[in-house]
Amino acid sequence: MSDTVIRNGRIIDPANGIDTLADLWIDDGKVAGIGQFTGDATHEIDATGQIVCPGLIDMHVHLREPGQEWKEDIESGSHAAIAGGITTFCCMPNTKPRLDHAGVLLQVIQRVREVGLCNIHPIAAVTMNLEGTQLTEMRELSRLGAVAFSDDGLPIWHAGIMRKALEYAASFDYLIIQHAEELQLTEKGCMNEGWVSTQLGVAGMPNEGEDCMIARDIMLTEKTGGRYHVAHISTAGAVDLVRAAQKRGARVSAEAAPHHFAMTEEALLGYNVDAKMSPPLRTEADRQAVIEGLRDGTITIIATDHAPHHEDDKRCGLSCAAFGIVGMETMLPVALELVHQHGLPLADVIAKMTCNPATLLGLDAGTLTIGSNADLCIFDSEQTWGLDKNSLFSKSRNTPWHGQTMTGRVTHTLKNGRTVFAHGVIHD
Amino acid sequence: MKLQHLFGIAQLNKEQIHYLINMGDAFIELSKRPIKKAPTLRGKTIINLFFENSTRTRTSFEIAGKRLSADVINISASTSATSKGETLLDTAQTLAAMQPHVLVIRHSLAGTCEFLAEHLRETAIVNAGDGAHEHPTQILTDLLTLKHSIGDVAGKTMTIVGDISHSRVARSHLLAAKILGYHVRVVAPKTLLPSKVENYGCEVFHDFDAAIAGSDILYMLRVQTERLTSNCCFPSIREYHEAYGLNKKRLARANADCVVMHPGPMNRGVEIASDIADGAHSRILNQVEHGVAVRMAVLTAMCDLRFNAHDLPSNPDKRGTL
Ligand SMILES: [Zn+2]
């Protein structure tokens, strides 16, 4: 007697090269088999016409716990994740206090365990209080569960400190994730610098603000032998830099956020504060370059940069509004645009949200290998639905897709074999 | 070939190193006598010119000179003319004009001894440590200690742990290792390794635990605690201790007869645990004792115009040569 059988779905497991119509069954919270199920099962899910893939991974999420729980906490963030088919995600260290020492890290890990809906892996700070002057105790933070290091929200701006951080991390094979932004170039900017910012009369953030820091970091990465990951890559120049570095054999990787391959700066017209984020939405040429990077494998990961903000932080005019949008509940349908509109293979797109980030971060997740944890996402890739920001499970409402029609919908999310989300309802 | 100055290990050959070690060995006994005095350097003047604080090295040179009956004068930077705006060269030339036989110099700038030697033709210069360049008398000291502890160092493995990039001791050992045929492993994160250190012919480790097995000598460098964290070479002293501190558990993985060395002064509980510093494997106090003997040998060699690589004593251990 098996616990659960998922019948007749199109099972896609990029890690194992599987794309087949079959049943998948689960015993003791593990994937027990893929094929023709002939036994009995306690629970049954009919996945006819649906896709069954590993639970999605989002390696770039800002939870606001501890410190700003009115925007998001570990529980509401977990709800948003499983509603989006995400069973594993990484939380960034720019909480208050920062994830820069063992005490706070352990507090988060303890809370994650209590909530228990998702695997949440902390990314710890590179420098104390994200100030860019003193390294964190990376060895201890890594031992306790940090899977990578980043000052995200802020860049590691000082070239000398970045070099030391890469050297120190390289000594122990840790990954450094950079929010690439040359602050002297982006100072006071609230959107991409270009024709739209000119028309709106607001200060812009030029592509070079991102590109020159990535160029610098790639040089330092190659010098130090470190591992470097570009968060939320958004410019054509940056994609070229990463591609060239990879060709030379540098240990450089990149992630793209759904908004950067789905939208452009035009979304800001009308002073839309829910389209304000950093790095900003760029031009159509940049968007196409990001899609090309996703297509040719330069960009191996899709991650949302889920950044919840309260209305109060957004309703203060474009120039003053907080940077960031929520993204976990829209990751899959927006990513599917790459398949529907740009012709990327579905298995490739799923890989960028499952096994690719798992491999980069060394996570035990992102595959349907027999015996692995039965973390699953079941979705209908064709179903259309209207996004209402007031129906989000996140505590925050800052999405640019409000009122838009999405194609592709998560119907079930399973964590360790248990159905934690089904047809719009959380089961916690 | 006459050895006019002692700038570093780099200028020495195998015979000269052995000569100095063996002469130092012969001097050990002098310090154990009830009357610790020999007339070897009577009438010689030695100036210890220290621009960097170093009680132990200065004292070691001072005792070495005095036990051999030399007149020893100590000048430290804080009391010297340099604090009144005199240049380094003026200071050295002024002192040289008083015609000492030997000028022992410690300076934070690498290359100070070579620079001064260009201008002081009559005075022998001994490097007592220059920046992150060389510290030859420390290495000769260590080699004498190793001669007593493990015999011939050729083929042995010395594992040097800590801030390699700022260490003159590490550099001098890396040079001596090539000349004498011992093997060096350097252990540090990349933040504390100088560029292309592997060109010395050493093995490079970031993981101390991986480097310990097979080590005959564990050489723990002093951590400059302020420097370590202020320029982002390391997150904290406690993480340094966790990653690179020598404790019982780690020592147990080295060779059973492994010896532990440290050039001093130690940060107990940081780079080395107290029970190891004071334990059976430690040769740290032997290093201090042998430091005086080796410096006697170096000062003697500098004052002895007949000192010559081909002029090896027939029996260096014979006490009578004193
Ligand atoms: Zn960021």
Coordinates of C-alpha atoms in Angstrom, one line a residue, chain A residues 133-140 143 161 164 167-168 171-172 224, chain B residues 189-191 206 229 231-236 238-239 242-244:
Chain A
T133 CA 34.0 46.6 6.2
Q134 CA 34.3 43.4 8.1
L135 CA 33.8 39.8 7.0
T136 CA 31.3 37.6 8.7
E137 CA 32.3 34.3 10.3
M138 CA 31.6 32.4 7.2
R139 CA 32.9 29.1 8.4
E140 CA 30.5 29.1 11.4
R143 CA 28.4 25.0 9.4
I161 CA 36.8 43.9 0.4
K164 CA 39.1 39.5 0.3
E167 CA 39.5 34.9 -1.5
Y168 CA 38.2 33.9 1.9
S171 CA 39.5 29.0 0.5
F172 CA 36.5 27.0 1.7
T224 CA 41.1 34.5 -6.7
Chain B
P189 CA 43.1 31.1 3.6
K190 CA 43.8 32.9 0.4
T191 CA 43.4 36.2 2.2
H206 CA 43.6 26.1 3.1
T229 CA 40.3 41.7 11.2
N231 CA 41.7 44.7 6.7
C232 CA 39.3 41.9 6.1
C233 CA 41.9 39.1 6.1
F234 CA 39.8 37.2 8.6
P235 CA 36.3 37.6 10.1
S236 CA 37.3 37.2 13.7
R238 CA 37.5 33.1 17.3
E239 CA 37.0 31.9 13.7
E242 CA 38.5 27.4 15.0
A243 CA 40.1 27.2 11.5
Y244 CA 43.8 27.5 12.2

